[in-house]
Short mmCIF file of C-alpha atoms in Angstrom, two decimals:
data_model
loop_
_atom_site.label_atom_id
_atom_site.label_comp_id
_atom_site.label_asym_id
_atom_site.label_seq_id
_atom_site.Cartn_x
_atom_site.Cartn_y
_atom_site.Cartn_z
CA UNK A 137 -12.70 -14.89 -12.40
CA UNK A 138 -11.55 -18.16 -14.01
CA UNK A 139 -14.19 -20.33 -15.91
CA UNK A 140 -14.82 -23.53 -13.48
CA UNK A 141 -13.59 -21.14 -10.41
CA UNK A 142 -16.43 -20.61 -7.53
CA UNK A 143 -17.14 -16.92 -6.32
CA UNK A 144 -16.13 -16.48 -2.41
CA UNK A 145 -20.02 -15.83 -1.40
CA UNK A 146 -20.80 -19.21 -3.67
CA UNK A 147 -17.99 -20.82 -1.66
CA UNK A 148 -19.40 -19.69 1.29
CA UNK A 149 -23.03 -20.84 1.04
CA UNK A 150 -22.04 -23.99 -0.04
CA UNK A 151 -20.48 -24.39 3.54
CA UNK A 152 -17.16 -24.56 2.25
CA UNK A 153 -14.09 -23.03 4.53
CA UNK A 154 -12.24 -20.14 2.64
CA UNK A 155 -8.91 -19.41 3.89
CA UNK A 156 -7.14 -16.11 3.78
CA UNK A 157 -3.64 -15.25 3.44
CA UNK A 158 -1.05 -13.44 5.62
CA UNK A 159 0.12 -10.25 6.98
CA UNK A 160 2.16 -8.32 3.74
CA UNK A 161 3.04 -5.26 4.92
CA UNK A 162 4.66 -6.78 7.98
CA UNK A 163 6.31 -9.31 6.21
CA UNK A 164 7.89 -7.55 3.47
CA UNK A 165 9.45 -4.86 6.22
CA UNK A 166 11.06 -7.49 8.01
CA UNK A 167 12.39 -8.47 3.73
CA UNK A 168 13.38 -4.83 3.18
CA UNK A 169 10.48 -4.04 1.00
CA UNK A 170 8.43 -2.01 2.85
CA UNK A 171 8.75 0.89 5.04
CA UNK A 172 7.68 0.70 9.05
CA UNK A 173 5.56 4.00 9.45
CA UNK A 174 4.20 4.78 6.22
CA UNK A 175 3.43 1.12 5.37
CA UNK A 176 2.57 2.08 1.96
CA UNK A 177 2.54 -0.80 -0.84
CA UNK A 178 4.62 0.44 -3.61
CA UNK A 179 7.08 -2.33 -3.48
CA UNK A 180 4.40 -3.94 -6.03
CA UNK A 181 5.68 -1.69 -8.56
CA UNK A 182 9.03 -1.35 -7.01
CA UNK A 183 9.52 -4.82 -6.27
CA UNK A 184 6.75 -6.75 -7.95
CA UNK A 185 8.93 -9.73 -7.57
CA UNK A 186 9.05 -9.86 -4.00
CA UNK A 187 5.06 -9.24 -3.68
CA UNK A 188 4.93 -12.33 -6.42
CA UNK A 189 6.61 -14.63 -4.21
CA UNK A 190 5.22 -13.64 -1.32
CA UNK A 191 1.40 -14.54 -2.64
CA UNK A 192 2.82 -17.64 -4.03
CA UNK A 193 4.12 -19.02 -0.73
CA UNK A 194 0.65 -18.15 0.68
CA UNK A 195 -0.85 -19.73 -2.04
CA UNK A 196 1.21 -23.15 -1.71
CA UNK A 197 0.57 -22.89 2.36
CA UNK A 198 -3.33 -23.40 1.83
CA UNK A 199 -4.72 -19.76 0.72
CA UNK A 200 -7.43 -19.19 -1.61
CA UNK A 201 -7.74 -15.67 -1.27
CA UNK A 202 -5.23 -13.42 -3.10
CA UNK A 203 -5.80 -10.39 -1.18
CA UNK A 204 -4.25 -7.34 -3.36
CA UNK A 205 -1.43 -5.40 -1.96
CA UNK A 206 -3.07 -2.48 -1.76
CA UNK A 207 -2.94 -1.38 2.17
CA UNK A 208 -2.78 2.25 2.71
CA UNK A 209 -3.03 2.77 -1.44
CA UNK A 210 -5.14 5.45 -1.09
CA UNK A 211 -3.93 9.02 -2.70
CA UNK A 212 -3.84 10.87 0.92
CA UNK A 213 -1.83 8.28 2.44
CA UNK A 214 0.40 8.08 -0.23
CA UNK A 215 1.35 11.29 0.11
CA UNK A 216 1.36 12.00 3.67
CA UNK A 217 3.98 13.13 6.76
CA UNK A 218 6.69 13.10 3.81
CA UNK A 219 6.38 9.68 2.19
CA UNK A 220 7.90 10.49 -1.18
CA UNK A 221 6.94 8.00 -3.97
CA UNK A 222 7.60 7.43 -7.46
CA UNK A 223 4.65 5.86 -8.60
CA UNK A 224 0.83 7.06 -8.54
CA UNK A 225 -1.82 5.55 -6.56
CA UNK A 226 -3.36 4.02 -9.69
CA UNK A 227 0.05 2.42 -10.96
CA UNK A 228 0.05 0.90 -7.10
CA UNK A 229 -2.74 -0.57 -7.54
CA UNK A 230 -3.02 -1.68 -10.66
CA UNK A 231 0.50 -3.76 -10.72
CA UNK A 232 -1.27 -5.00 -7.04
CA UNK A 233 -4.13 -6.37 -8.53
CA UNK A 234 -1.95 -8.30 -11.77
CA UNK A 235 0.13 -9.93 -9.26
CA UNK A 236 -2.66 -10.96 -7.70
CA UNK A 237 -4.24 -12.25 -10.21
CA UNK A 238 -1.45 -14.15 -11.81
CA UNK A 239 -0.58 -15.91 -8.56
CA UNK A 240 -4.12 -16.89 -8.11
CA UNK A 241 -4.20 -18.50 -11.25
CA UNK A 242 -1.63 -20.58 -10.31
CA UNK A 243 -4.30 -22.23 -8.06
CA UNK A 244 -8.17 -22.46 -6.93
CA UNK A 245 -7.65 -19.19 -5.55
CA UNK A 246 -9.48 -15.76 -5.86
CA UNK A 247 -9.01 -12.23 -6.14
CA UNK A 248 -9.86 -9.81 -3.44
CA UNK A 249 -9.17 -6.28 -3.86
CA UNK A 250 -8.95 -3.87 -0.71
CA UNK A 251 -9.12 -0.49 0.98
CA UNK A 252 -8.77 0.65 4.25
CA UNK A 253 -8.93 3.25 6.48
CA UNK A 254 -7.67 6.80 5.39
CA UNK A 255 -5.99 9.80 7.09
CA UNK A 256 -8.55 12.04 5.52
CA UNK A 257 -11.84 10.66 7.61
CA UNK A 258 -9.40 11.06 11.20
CA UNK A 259 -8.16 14.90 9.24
CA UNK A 260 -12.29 15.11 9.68
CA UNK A 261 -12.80 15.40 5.99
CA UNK A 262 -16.48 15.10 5.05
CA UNK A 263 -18.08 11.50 4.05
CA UNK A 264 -17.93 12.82 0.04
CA UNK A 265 -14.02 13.59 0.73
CA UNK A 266 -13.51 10.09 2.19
CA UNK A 267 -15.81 8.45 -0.10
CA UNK A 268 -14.02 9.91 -2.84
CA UNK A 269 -10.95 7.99 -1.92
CA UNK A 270 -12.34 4.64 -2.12
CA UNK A 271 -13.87 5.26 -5.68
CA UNK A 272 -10.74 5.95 -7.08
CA UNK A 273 -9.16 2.80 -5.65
CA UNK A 274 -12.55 1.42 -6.79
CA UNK A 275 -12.14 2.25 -10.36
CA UNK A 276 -8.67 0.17 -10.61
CA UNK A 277 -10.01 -2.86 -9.16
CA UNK A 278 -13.00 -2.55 -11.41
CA UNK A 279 -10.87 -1.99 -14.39
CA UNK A 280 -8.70 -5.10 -12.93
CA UNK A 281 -12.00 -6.74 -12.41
CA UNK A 282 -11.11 -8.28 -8.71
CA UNK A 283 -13.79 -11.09 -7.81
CA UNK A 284 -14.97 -9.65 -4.55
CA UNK A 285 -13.72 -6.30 -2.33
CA UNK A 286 -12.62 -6.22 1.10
CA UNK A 287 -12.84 -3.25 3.28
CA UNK A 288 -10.30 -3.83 6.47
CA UNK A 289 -8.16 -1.91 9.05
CA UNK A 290 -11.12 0.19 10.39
CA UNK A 291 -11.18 1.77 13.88
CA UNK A 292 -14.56 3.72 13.17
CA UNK A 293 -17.32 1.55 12.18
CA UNK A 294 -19.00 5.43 10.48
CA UNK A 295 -15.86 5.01 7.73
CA UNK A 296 -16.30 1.31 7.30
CA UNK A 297 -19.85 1.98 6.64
CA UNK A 298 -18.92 4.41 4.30
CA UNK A 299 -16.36 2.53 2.36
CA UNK A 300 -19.19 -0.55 1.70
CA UNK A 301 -21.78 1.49 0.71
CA UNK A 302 -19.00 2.77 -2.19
CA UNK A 303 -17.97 -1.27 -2.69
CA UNK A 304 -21.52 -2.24 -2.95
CA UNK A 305 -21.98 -0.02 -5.80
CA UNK A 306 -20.14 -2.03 -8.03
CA UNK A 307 -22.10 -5.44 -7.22
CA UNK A 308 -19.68 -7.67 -6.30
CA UNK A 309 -19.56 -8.94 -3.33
CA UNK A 310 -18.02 -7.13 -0.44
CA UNK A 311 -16.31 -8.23 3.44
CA UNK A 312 -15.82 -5.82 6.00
CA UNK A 313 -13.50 -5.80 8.83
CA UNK A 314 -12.95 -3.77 11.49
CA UNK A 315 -9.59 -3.79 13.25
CA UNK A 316 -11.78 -3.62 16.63
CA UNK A 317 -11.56 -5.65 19.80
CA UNK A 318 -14.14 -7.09 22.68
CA UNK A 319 -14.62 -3.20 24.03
CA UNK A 320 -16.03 -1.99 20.51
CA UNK A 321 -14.69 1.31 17.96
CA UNK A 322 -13.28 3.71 18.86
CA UNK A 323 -16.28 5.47 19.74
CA UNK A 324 -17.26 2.87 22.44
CA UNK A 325 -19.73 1.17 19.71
CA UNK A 326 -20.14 -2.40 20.72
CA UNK A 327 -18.62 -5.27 17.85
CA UNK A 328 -22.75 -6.20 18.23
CA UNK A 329 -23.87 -3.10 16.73
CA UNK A 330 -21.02 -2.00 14.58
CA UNK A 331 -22.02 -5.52 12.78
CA UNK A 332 -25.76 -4.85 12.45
CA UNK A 333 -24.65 -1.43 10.75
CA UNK A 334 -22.22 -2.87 8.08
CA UNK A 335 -24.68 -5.69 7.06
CA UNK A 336 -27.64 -3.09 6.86
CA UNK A 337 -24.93 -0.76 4.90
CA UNK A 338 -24.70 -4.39 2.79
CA UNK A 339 -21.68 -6.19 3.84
CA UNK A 340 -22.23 -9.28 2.53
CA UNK A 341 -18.91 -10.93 4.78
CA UNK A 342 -18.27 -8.98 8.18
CA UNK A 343 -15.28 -9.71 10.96
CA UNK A 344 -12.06 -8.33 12.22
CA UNK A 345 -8.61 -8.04 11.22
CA UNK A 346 -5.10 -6.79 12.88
CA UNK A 347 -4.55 -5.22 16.37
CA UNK A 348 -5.50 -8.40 18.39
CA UNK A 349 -4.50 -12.16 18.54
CA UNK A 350 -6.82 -14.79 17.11
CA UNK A 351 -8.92 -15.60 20.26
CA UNK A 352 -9.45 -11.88 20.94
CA UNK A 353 -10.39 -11.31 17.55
CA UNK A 354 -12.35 -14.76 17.47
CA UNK A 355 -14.45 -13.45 20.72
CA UNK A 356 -15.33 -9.85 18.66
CA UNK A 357 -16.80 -11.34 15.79
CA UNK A 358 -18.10 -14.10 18.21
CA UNK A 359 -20.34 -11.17 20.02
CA UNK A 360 -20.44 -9.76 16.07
CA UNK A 361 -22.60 -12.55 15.17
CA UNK A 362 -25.00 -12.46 18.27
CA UNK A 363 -25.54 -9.29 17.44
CA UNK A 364 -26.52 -9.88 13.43
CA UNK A 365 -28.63 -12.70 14.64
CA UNK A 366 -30.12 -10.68 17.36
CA UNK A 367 -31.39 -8.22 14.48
CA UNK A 368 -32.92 -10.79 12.55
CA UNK A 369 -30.20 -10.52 9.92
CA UNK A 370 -28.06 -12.36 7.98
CA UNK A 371 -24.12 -12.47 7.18
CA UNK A 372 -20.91 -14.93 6.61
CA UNK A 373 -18.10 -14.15 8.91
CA UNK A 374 -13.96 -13.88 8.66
CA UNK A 375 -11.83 -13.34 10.82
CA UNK A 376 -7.66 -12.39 10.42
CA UNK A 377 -5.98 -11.64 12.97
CA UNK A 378 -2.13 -11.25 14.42
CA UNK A 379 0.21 -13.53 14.59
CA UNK A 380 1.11 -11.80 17.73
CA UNK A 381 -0.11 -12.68 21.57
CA UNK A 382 -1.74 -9.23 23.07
CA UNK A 383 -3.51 -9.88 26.20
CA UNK A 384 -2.06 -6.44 27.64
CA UNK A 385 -3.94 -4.71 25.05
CA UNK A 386 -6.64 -2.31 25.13
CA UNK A 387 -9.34 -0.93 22.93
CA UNK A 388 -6.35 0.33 20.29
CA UNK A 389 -4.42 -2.92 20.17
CA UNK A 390 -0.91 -3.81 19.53
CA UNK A 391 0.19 -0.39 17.96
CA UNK A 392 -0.10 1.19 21.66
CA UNK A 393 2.15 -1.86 22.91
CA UNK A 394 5.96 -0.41 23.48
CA UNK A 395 7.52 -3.47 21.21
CA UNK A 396 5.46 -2.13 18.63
CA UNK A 397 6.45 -2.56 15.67
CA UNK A 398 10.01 -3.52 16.14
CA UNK A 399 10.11 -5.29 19.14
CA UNK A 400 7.14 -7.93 18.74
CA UNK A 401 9.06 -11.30 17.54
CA UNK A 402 8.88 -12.46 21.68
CA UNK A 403 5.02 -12.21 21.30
CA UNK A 404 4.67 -14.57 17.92
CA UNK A 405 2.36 -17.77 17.85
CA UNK A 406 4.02 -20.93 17.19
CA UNK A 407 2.21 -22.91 14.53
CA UNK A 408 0.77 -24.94 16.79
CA UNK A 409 -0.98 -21.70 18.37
CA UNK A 410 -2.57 -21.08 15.11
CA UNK A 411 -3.91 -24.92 14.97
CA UNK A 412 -6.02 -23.97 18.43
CA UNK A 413 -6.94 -20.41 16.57
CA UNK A 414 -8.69 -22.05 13.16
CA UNK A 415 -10.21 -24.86 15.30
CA UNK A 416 -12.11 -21.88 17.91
CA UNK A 417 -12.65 -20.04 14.81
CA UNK A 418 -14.35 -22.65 12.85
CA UNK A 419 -16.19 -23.61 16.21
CA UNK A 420 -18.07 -20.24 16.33
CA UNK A 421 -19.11 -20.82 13.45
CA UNK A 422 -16.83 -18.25 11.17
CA UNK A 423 -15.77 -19.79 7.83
CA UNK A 424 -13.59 -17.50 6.19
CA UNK A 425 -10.20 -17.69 8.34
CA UNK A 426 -7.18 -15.87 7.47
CA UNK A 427 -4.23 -13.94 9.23
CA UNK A 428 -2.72 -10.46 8.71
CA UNK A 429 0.51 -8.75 10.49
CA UNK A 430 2.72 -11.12 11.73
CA UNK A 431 0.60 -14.04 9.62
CA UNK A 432 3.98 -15.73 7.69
CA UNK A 433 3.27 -18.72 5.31
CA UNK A 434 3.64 -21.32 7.82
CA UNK A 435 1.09 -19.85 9.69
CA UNK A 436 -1.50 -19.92 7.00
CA UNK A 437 -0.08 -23.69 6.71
CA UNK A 438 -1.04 -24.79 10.31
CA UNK A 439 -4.56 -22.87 9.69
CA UNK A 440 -5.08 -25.36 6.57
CA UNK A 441 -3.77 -28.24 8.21
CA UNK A 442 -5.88 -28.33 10.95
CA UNK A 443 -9.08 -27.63 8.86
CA UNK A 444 -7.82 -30.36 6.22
CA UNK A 445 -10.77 -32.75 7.23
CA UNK A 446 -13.39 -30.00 6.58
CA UNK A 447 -11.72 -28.90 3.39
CA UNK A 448 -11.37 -32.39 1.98
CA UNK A 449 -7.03 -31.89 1.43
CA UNK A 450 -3.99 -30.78 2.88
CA UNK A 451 -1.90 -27.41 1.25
CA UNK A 452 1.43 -28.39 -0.86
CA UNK A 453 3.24 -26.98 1.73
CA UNK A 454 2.33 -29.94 3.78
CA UNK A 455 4.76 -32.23 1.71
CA UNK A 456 7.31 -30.70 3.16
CA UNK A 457 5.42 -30.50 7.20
CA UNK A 458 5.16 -34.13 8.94
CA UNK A 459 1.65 -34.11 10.50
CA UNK A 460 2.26 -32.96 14.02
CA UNK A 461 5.90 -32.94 13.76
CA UNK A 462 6.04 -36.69 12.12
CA UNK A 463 9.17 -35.20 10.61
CA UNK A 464 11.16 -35.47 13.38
CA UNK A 465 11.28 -39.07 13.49
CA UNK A 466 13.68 -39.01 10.71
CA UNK A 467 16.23 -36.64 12.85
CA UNK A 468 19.68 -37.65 14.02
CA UNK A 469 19.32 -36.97 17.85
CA UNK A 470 17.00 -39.15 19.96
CA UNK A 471 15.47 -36.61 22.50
CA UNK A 472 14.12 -34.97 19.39
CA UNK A 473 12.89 -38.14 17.84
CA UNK A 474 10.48 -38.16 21.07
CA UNK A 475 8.77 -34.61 19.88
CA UNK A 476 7.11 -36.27 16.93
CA UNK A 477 3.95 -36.27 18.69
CA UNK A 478 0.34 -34.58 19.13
CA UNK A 479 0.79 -33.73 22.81
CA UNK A 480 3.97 -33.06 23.01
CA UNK A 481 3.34 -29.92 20.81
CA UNK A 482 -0.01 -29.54 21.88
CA UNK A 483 0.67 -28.77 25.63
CA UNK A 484 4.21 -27.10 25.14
CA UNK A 485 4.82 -23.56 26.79
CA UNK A 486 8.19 -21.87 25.42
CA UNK A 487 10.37 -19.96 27.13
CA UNK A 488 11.57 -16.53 26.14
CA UNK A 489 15.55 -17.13 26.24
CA UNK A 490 15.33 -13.82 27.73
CA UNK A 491 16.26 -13.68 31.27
CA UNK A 492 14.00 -11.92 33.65
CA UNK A 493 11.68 -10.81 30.63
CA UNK A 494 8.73 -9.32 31.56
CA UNK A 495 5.19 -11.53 31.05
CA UNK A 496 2.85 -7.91 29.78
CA UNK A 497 3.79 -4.81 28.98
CA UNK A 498 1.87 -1.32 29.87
CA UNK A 499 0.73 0.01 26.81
CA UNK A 500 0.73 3.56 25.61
CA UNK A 501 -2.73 4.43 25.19
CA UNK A 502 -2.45 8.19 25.05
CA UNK A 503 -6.57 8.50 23.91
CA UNK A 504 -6.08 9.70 20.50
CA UNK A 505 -8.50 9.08 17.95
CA UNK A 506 -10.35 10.78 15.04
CA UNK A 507 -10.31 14.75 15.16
CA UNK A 508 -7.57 15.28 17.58
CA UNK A 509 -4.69 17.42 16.17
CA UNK A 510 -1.75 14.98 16.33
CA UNK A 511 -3.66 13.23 13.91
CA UNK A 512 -4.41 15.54 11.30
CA UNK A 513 -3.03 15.21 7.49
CA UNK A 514 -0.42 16.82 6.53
CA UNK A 515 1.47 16.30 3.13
CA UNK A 516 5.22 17.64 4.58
CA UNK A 517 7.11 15.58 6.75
CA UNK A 518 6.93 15.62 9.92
CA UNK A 519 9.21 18.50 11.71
CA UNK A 520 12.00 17.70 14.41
CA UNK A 521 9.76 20.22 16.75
CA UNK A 522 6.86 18.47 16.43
CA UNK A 523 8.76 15.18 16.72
CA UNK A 524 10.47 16.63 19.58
CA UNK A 525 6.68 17.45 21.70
CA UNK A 526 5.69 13.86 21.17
CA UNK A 527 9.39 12.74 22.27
CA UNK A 528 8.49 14.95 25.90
CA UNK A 529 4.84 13.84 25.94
CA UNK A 530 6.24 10.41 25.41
CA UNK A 531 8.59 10.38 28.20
CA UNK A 532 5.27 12.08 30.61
CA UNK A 533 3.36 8.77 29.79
#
């Protein structure tokens, strides 16, 4: 960390709001970066321009977290159903955390370095296996010397667990998120107690990220924090979310919606959506407030502009973003003139464009979760038979 720079927990206890950045894999698929399926990082070796830019627009809209792009840069997930790469985990991860690190110091921003969940604990490898796994992503960002670890993207609150008690080793300070909604894991295990188990595991941060929108992921950590305060402990709390409206989801989220992952741009918050989303979040109480998939720049923008008077300044981004659409008084037509106002944003509902488009969709949900055979590891890609059973089981659903 920087001379002069404040650590996140110091940040945090001061009061202070800490905003997150934005959704990379996601965004650098839709930049042709990054492939849908895999979702493996090694565009930051491959492209470590692209990764560069992208943390620098995130930066300029208002982050001052540099989260490393290091999602699914674990060894087992590097290397599995086919995914053929031509860099090592390590070199992933270490070109992650440099671009991280020279974007933040571009700005007051700070490092976090992360891991996530890993095909090996839903192959039912043991805890040593899967702890395994996060040490040797561990080791980079220790080497890197990241200011504070995130663990994030967890369905099973026993592997989150398991991946801070390896963070905490080091003595930094470590976050925790579960990718979890109102209903609990994927063992049933309410947000409540999965949060009483990844403070006592020492979790120094705990929330969600991914698989819902912002006000279902505000309402899990909401019912995360009764339960921590229930126990008689203590914690800060984050939440990043999608960018992406799922109120047809259920205890999976978005990735059992059909549009998923190609088909989701109907379901995107407007920036005024994500206005509404910091204010709730900062309401409950949660002060570190960041996005992931779907989460572009301008997102992370509206999220700093409406928490500007608690922060004490706006982004540079704003320069270029009227407050509440002031912009627009400057434009040509005179109908549009009249949208440079509060409320007329504020209490907007767009229309699709797409004629009879349905309001919800039925999601998948075929019950599939750790142990079950269509999710075991495998290193060789996957074959057209098995492809061709899910294709049948698909069409029974």
């Amino acid at each position: 960390m920087a001379p002069g720079k404040k650590g996140v927990l110091e940040r945090l206890n001061a009061g202070e709001v800490v905003i997150g950045d934005g959704g990379f894999v996601f965004a650098l698929e839709k930049r042709g970066y990054v492939k849908a399926g895999p979702w493996t990082p090694e565009a930051a070796t491959e492209h470590p321009e692209a990764v560069r830019q992208l943390h620098r627009e995130f930066l300029r809209a208002g982050a001052n977290v540099m989260q490393t792009f290091t999602f699914y840069a674990s060894d087992d997930k590097l290397e599995n159903r086919g995914n053929k790469l031509t860099h090592t985990g390590a070199q992933i991860n270490e070109a992650a955390c440099d671009l991280a690190r020279e974007v933040a110091n571009e700005g007051d921003a700070l490092v976090a370095g992360g891991v996530c969940q890993t095909p090996s604990y839903l192959s039912c490898k043991s805890e040593t296996e899967v702890k395994a796994i996060f040490k040797k992503q561990l080791d980079v960002f220790m080497k890197k010397n990241v200011d504070f670890l995130i663990a994030e993207y967890f369905e099973h609150v026993e592997e989150a667990v398991w991946a801070v008690q390896v963070l905490k080793e080091t003595g930094k300070p470590v976050a925790a998120n579960l990718c979890i909604g109102p209903e609990g894991d994927m063992h049933g295990i309410s947000p409540a107690e999965c949060a009483v188990r990844l403070v006592k595991a020492g979790a120094d941060i705990i929330g969600i990220n991914c698989h819902f929108d912002p006000m279902t992921c505000v309402q899990a950590v909401k019912m995360m924090k009764e339960g921590v305060e229930k126990a008689g402990l203590k914690a800060h709390y984050m939440v990043q979310p999608l960018a992406y409206h799922t109120p047809d989801c259920s205890c999976q989220g978005f990735i059992d919606l059909p549009e998923f992952p190609f088909g989701l741009e109907p379901r995107i918050l407007t920036r005024w959506d994500m206005h509404k989303y910091a204010r709730e979040a900062y309401n409950v109480g949660i002060r570190y407030i960041g996005g992931c998939c779907g989460f572009e720049p301008y997102h992370i923008r509206a999220v700093a502009e409406e928490l500007a008077p608690e922060r004490g300044f706006l982004p540079d981004a704003s320069e270029k973003h009227g407050n509440w659409g002031a912009g627009l008084e400057m434009h040509t037509k005179p109908w549009v003139r009249a949208r440079a106002r509060r409320d007329y944003w504020e209490n907007l509902k767009p229309a699709s464009g797409r004629p009879q488009c349905p309001s919800l969709s039925t999601p998948d949900g075929w019950g599939v979760t750790k142990g079950h055979n269509d999710l075991m590891q495998q290193k060789e890609a996957t074959s057209q038979d098995q492809l061709k059973q899910l294709f049948d089981r698909s069409k029974s659903h």
